[in-house]
Amino acid sequence: MSWLRGPRRNELFWAFLFLLPLLWTLGVAFAYAFFRALWWSFCDYDLFASPKFVGLANYAKLFADLHFLKALFHSLSFAVIVTFTQTFLALLLAIALNQKIRGLTFFRAAFYTPSILSSVIVGLIFIWFTYRRGVVNFLLTVARNYYPYFLSFLGLVIVMQSTLVLWGRKRGFPVRAFDPVYLWISLFVGGVGAFFLGHFRLIQPKSMPPVDIIWLETAEKFLGIPRPLWAIMALNIGTTVPTMMLFFLAGLQDVPRELYEVAELDGASWWAKLWYVTIPALRPVMFLVITLGLIGTLQMFDQAAITSGVAPLDSVITLAYYVYWNMFGAGGLPRVGMAAAAAIFLAVLTLVVVLIQRRVGIGEKAW
Amino acid sequence: MTEQRQVDQAWFARRRRAKAAFVYAFLGAMALAVVGPFIYAVFSAFKVNPLEWPPSLNIPRLWPPNWVSAWNLGIQAGNNGWLGGWAPGRALSLDVVFFYPPGVEGDLRVEILRPTGRGTYQPPDPQPVTHVEIENVEEHHGPEGYEKTFRITLRNLGTQTYPVLPLAVVGPPNSRFLRATLAPNSVRGLGTTAYWDNLVSGVLGYIFSYFIQAWTEFRDRLGNPIFPRWVRNSFIIAIGKVIVALLFAPLAGYALARLRFPGRNLLFFLVMFTMMVPQQVTFISNYVLLRDGLFGISRLFGRDSLLNSYWALFLPALVSSLGVIMMKQFFESIPVELEEAARIDGAGIFRIYTRIILPMAKPALAVLAILTFQGSWNEFFWPLVVLRDMEMFTLPIGLLFFRQYYGAAGGANWNLILSGTVISAIPVIIVFVLFQRHFVEGFRLSGIK
């Protein structure tokens, strides 16, 4: 077999050459860095004096550090709430909108906008929107002052729709409660009706003082989670749901029609079809979406760093930001040991969460 | 109970169309909710105060009659309607209308003051040598008081052309500014004082004044504008990274996809694994690595530390895991027969790679280039760690600094922050519009962002 040796060695040589840049990145910027961080997490080190081995002291100090405990709580709740909510909402929307959609390119372009722009742009606009006299509070003020309009609109729509549906059924049409043709008519009537009620002063906007919710510059909490973090969660969910919905929609288009037809032959209800056909078919997509969502949200850094200029540190700190803060943000010498310990902790946490998710089996393995 | 009527195809078709209309309306509303804030931010970059309450879409800079006035003033001041400038000997006049309640008397006072980025006013540099004439040209009496129209004529008595002519028109106490030929930039002092940033800006200078201010006003110690430097840094780094990625990622991807060598699966697993480990783990060591000049190698080239340089942004992550995975998947998808045929013809591995593989990989390389450009343009964490001097900042870091500087509690100049934001978004938007298909492809390959 000596004739193999020449070409084989040749291939090995080229493979090594081709992989050289990757080996540099993996070896030095990743593996070496990983093990150095691991080593420093057992050391007392400030970037200047040489590292002193202190055993597990840094890890013990972490769990005595209030900032760390807050960061841990924030990261975990952020990951769970955001991943769960965005997956659920995206799935719901995809199922509701499931049909052949023409002109999807246009909507896709719109939905991708927040993803292609930098997190700083999104974050700055977010800060500007959530000022005390910002757009968010303005919209809330409008909603509060115009609630008579919304209520009468809603009332008119309900009355109109029920009338139309009852009338349609009386004439013997198989009309559903949310019959789309009638619903358009009802919405139109409701809108025109609310306009004229306002025009003839039968209803009037309230003039209550502006909504004064302080979104970022506050340490207040809601359900144990600081309000600024809730705001960041809402931002994340709002910017991710549309793109995620597109993923689910693409997954739904791939479900074979025959499956539904067979289910219908067996007399399956809408719910049964959803539960036994649609959801299982979406499992691979769901797995991918949840895994990447969990990793991304657990390691959330950008929004915490960007809003920490406005919001109090304790209200937005996350594990990733805690690491950075120990290196550069805390004042005084960098606490490399603490930063490294927290970073290793974050890496292990990510691994554990992803493994648990795999074991619990929300969705099947897609790759 | 009426009996079920037999309905025809058309009845169901109407239902389907109405439902489709709901789907499109909903998608449209969603698109508006996602894009709306960005569009509103672009409009607000033209506002005097983007934090106004209530927020409105009444934006003088985007109101065409003001463009005409700005053009006319530019012509009067120096025959340049587009860019303005105040030539020696030229005079320009501006009509302002003030409201005088009963009992209020007195003339206007005119001062030449320039706004600073932090909400205060100071004389411009150079201070124009000016002759000012104020003439009361019209009076309207009403039940509550009277409206006085003044014509302010300014003549350049100096010998040079001034690029900027700011103006503050101060009415007597309790009077109120109503309107002027050119809408002022701000009205303060309980309505008695109207400020113009620049009367001789010309149309372009008028419309884009905050963009120009954001671009030029903020300067480094040597007096050079700093924003263009940030744009330049971002471009150099993004283009450099694209080149590096195009060189190295396909090499590694090809080796992992086609070449046989021991430990191939382990290596690929390691690449996948790096995607899961947070950057926060590796950045500490990489920071120290660059500070020590890559094991001291940089000392050979006369540098103690590579921090705060372009090198710092390139060297640690020469090849991105995502790029390698993408390229590997692509190479695995093309049929192996071509290579085998070439190999039988006696072509070497490198020759096959450059002559056969790379030309076929053009679409994948386009995706790689675009995603790399976008990723580098938006990169936040690593530049934040290694860049210390303002001159070295990339746009995201610079914008964050902009917010701290201009958005501080006292003088919130959000129009400048938003202008900077808009400028920094333009390249990525252009790339996205041109190559939307590739983006979608890339997002699909990379899972989700």
Coordinates of N, CA, C and O in Angstrom, one line a residue, chain A residues 52-131:
Chain A
K52 N -2.3 34.9 41.1 CA -2.0 34.1 42.3 C -3.1 33.1 42.4 O -4.3 33.4 42.4
F53 N -2.8 31.8 42.5 CA -3.8 30.7 42.6 C -4.6 30.8 43.9 O -4.0 30.9 45.0
V54 N -5.9 30.9 43.9 CA -6.7 31.0 45.1 C -7.7 29.9 45.2 O -8.6 30.0 46.0
G55 N -7.7 28.9 44.3 CA -8.6 27.8 44.4 C -10.0 28.3 44.0 O -10.2 29.0 43.0
L56 N -11.0 27.9 44.7 CA -12.4 28.2 44.3 C -12.9 29.5 44.9 O -14.1 29.8 44.8
A57 N -12.0 30.3 45.4 CA -12.4 31.5 46.1 C -13.3 32.4 45.3 O -14.2 33.0 45.8
N58 N -12.9 32.5 44.0 CA -13.6 33.4 43.1 C -15.1 33.0 43.0 O -16.0 33.8 43.0
Y59 N -15.3 31.7 42.8 CA -16.6 31.2 42.7 C -17.4 31.4 43.9 O -18.6 31.7 43.9
A60 N -16.8 31.2 45.1 CA -17.4 31.5 46.3 C -17.8 32.9 46.4 O -18.9 33.3 46.9
K61 N -16.9 33.8 46.0 CA -17.2 35.2 46.1 C -18.3 35.6 45.2 O -19.1 36.5 45.5
L62 N -18.4 35.0 44.0 CA -19.5 35.3 43.1 C -20.8 35.2 43.8 O -21.7 36.0 43.7
F63 N -21.0 34.0 44.5 CA -22.3 33.8 45.1 C -22.6 34.6 46.3 O -23.6 34.5 46.9
A64 N -21.5 35.4 46.7 CA -21.7 36.3 47.8 C -21.9 37.7 47.3 O -22.2 38.6 48.0
D65 N -21.8 37.9 45.9 CA -21.8 39.2 45.3 C -23.3 39.4 44.9 O -23.8 38.7 44.0
L66 N -23.9 40.5 45.4 CA -25.3 40.8 45.1 C -25.4 41.1 43.6 O -26.4 40.7 43.0
H67 N -24.4 41.8 43.0 CA -24.5 42.1 41.6 C -24.6 40.8 40.8 O -25.4 40.7 39.8
F68 N -23.8 39.8 41.1 CA -23.8 38.6 40.4 C -25.1 37.9 40.5 O -25.7 37.4 39.5
L69 N -25.6 37.8 41.7 CA -26.9 37.1 41.9 C -28.0 37.8 41.1 O -28.9 37.2 40.5
K70 N -28.0 39.2 41.1 CA -29.0 39.9 40.3 C -28.8 39.5 38.8 O -29.8 39.3 38.1
A71 N -27.5 39.6 38.4 CA -27.3 39.3 37.0 C -27.8 37.9 36.6 O -28.4 37.7 35.6
L72 N -27.5 36.9 37.5 CA -27.9 35.6 37.2 C -29.5 35.5 37.1 O -30.0 34.9 36.2
F73 N -30.1 36.1 38.1 CA -31.6 36.1 38.1 C -32.1 36.8 36.8 O -33.0 36.3 36.1
H74 N -31.5 37.9 36.5 CA -32.0 38.6 35.2 C -31.8 37.8 34.0 O -32.7 37.7 33.2
S75 N -30.6 37.2 33.9 CA -30.3 36.4 32.7 C -31.2 35.2 32.5 O -31.8 35.0 31.4
L76 N -31.5 34.6 33.6 CA -32.4 33.4 33.6 C -33.8 33.8 33.2 O -34.4 33.2 32.4
S77 N -34.3 34.8 33.9 CA -35.7 35.2 33.7 C -35.8 35.8 32.3 O -36.8 35.5 31.6
F78 N -34.8 36.5 31.8 CA -34.8 37.1 30.5 C -34.9 35.9 29.5 O -35.7 35.9 28.6
A79 N -34.0 34.9 29.6 CA -33.9 33.8 28.7 C -35.2 33.1 28.6 O -35.8 32.8 27.6
V80 N -35.8 32.7 29.8 CA -37.0 31.9 29.8 C -38.2 32.7 29.3 O -38.9 32.2 28.4
I81 N -38.4 33.9 29.8 CA -39.5 34.7 29.3 C -39.5 35.0 27.9 O -40.4 34.8 27.1
V82 N -38.3 35.6 27.4 CA -38.2 36.0 26.0 C -38.3 34.8 25.1 O -39.1 34.8 24.1
T83 N -37.6 33.7 25.4 CA -37.6 32.6 24.5 C -39.0 32.0 24.4 O -39.6 31.7 23.3
F84 N -39.6 31.8 25.6 CA -41.0 31.2 25.6 C -42.0 32.1 24.8 O -42.7 31.7 23.9
T85 N -42.0 33.4 25.2 CA -43.0 34.3 24.6 C -42.8 34.4 23.1 O -43.8 34.3 22.4
Q86 N -41.6 34.6 22.7 CA -41.4 34.8 21.2 C -41.7 33.6 20.4 O -42.4 33.7 19.4
T87 N -41.4 32.4 20.9 CA -41.7 31.2 20.2 C -43.2 31.0 20.2 O -43.8 30.7 19.1
F88 N -43.8 31.2 21.3 CA -45.3 31.0 21.4 C -46.0 31.9 20.4 O -46.8 31.5 19.6
L89 N -45.7 33.2 20.5 CA -46.4 34.2 19.7 C -46.1 34.0 18.2 O -47.0 34.0 17.4
A90 N -44.8 33.6 17.9 CA -44.5 33.4 16.5 C -45.3 32.2 15.9 O -45.8 32.3 14.8
L91 N -45.4 31.2 16.7 CA -46.1 30.0 16.3 C -47.6 30.3 16.1 O -48.2 29.9 15.1
L92 N -48.1 31.0 17.1 CA -49.5 31.4 17.0 C -49.8 32.2 15.7 O -50.8 31.9 15.0
L93 N -49.0 33.2 15.5 CA -49.2 34.0 14.3 C -49.0 33.2 13.0 O -49.8 33.4 12.1
A94 N -48.0 32.3 13.0 CA -47.8 31.5 11.8 C -49.0 30.7 11.5 O -49.4 30.5 10.4
I95 N -49.6 30.1 12.6 CA -50.7 29.2 12.4 C -51.9 30.0 11.9 O -52.7 29.6 11.0
A96 N -52.1 31.2 12.5 CA -53.2 32.1 12.1 C -53.1 32.6 10.7 O -54.1 32.7 10.0
L97 N -51.9 32.8 10.2 CA -51.7 33.4 8.9 C -51.3 32.4 7.9 O -51.0 32.7 6.7
N98 N -51.4 31.1 8.2 CA -50.9 30.1 7.3 C -51.7 30.0 6.0 O -52.8 29.5 6.0
Q99 N -51.1 30.5 5.0 CA -51.6 30.3 3.6 C -50.6 30.8 2.7 O -49.6 31.4 3.1
K100 N -50.8 30.5 1.4 CA -49.8 31.0 0.4 C -49.8 32.5 0.4 O -50.9 33.2 0.2
I101 N -48.7 33.1 0.7 CA -48.6 34.6 0.7 C -47.8 35.1 -0.4 O -46.6 34.8 -0.5
R102 N -48.4 35.9 -1.3 CA -47.6 36.5 -2.4 C -47.0 37.8 -1.9 O -47.5 38.4 -1.0
G103 N -45.9 38.2 -2.5 CA -45.3 39.5 -2.0 C -44.6 39.3 -0.7 O -44.5 40.3 0.0
L104 N -44.2 38.1 -0.4 CA -43.6 37.9 1.0 C -42.3 38.6 1.1 O -41.9 39.0 2.1
T105 N -41.6 38.8 -0.1 CA -40.3 39.5 -0.1 C -40.5 40.9 0.6 O -39.6 41.3 1.4
F106 N -41.5 41.6 0.3 CA -41.7 42.9 0.9 C -41.8 42.8 2.4 O -41.1 43.5 3.1
F107 N -42.7 41.9 2.9 CA -42.9 41.8 4.3 C -41.6 41.3 5.0 O -41.2 41.8 6.1
R108 N -40.9 40.4 4.3 CA -39.7 39.9 4.8 C -38.6 41.0 5.0 O -38.0 41.1 6.1
A109 N -38.5 41.9 4.0 CA -37.6 43.0 4.1 C -37.9 43.8 5.3 O -37.0 44.2 6.1
A110 N -39.2 44.1 5.5 CA -39.6 45.0 6.7 C -39.3 44.3 8.0 O -38.7 44.9 8.9
F111 N -39.6 43.0 8.0 CA -39.4 42.2 9.3 C -37.9 42.1 9.7 O -37.5 42.0 10.8
Y112 N -37.0 42.1 8.6 CA -35.6 41.9 8.9 C -34.9 43.2 9.3 O -33.8 43.1 9.8
T113 N -35.6 44.3 9.2 CA -34.9 45.6 9.4 C -34.2 45.6 10.8 O -33.0 45.9 10.8
P114 N -34.9 45.3 11.9 CA -34.1 45.3 13.2 C -33.0 44.4 13.3 O -32.0 44.7 14.0
S115 N -33.0 43.3 12.5 CA -31.9 42.3 12.6 C -30.7 42.8 11.8 O -29.6 42.4 12.1
I116 N -30.9 43.5 10.7 CA -29.8 43.9 9.9 C -29.1 45.2 10.5 O -27.9 45.4 10.2
L117 N -29.8 46.0 11.3 CA -29.2 47.2 11.8 C -28.5 46.8 13.1 O -28.8 45.8 13.7
S118 N -27.6 47.6 13.5 CA -26.8 47.3 14.7 C -27.6 47.5 16.0 O -28.5 48.2 16.0
S119 N -27.2 46.7 17.0 CA -27.9 46.8 18.2 C -27.8 48.1 18.8 O -28.7 48.6 19.6
V120 N -26.8 48.9 18.5 CA -26.7 50.3 19.0 C -27.8 51.2 18.4 O -28.4 52.0 19.1
I121 N -28.0 51.0 17.1 CA -29.0 51.8 16.5 C -30.4 51.5 17.1 O -31.1 52.4 17.6
V122 N -30.7 50.2 17.2 CA -32.0 49.8 17.8 C -32.0 50.3 19.3 O -33.0 50.8 19.7
G123 N -30.9 50.1 20.0 CA -30.9 50.5 21.4 C -31.1 52.0 21.6 O -31.8 52.4 22.5
L124 N -30.5 52.8 20.7 CA -30.6 54.3 20.9 C -32.0 54.7 20.6 O -32.6 55.5 21.3
I125 N -32.6 54.1 19.5 CA -34.0 54.5 19.2 C -34.9 54.1 20.4 O -35.8 54.8 20.8
F126 N -34.6 52.9 21.0 CA -35.3 52.4 22.1 C -35.2 53.4 23.3 O -36.2 53.7 23.9
I127 N -34.0 53.9 23.6 CA -33.9 54.8 24.7 C -34.6 56.1 24.4 O -35.3 56.6 25.3
W128 N -34.6 56.5 23.1 CA -35.3 57.8 22.8 C -36.8 57.6 22.9 O -37.5 58.5 23.3
F129 N -37.3 56.4 22.5 CA -38.7 56.1 22.6 C -39.2 56.0 24.0 O -40.4 56.3 24.3
T130 N -38.4 55.6 24.9 CA -38.8 55.3 26.3 C -38.5 56.5 27.2 O -38.6 56.3 28.4
Y131 N -38.2 57.7 26.7 CA -38.1 58.8 27.5 C -39.4 59.1 28.3 O -40.4 58.6 27.9

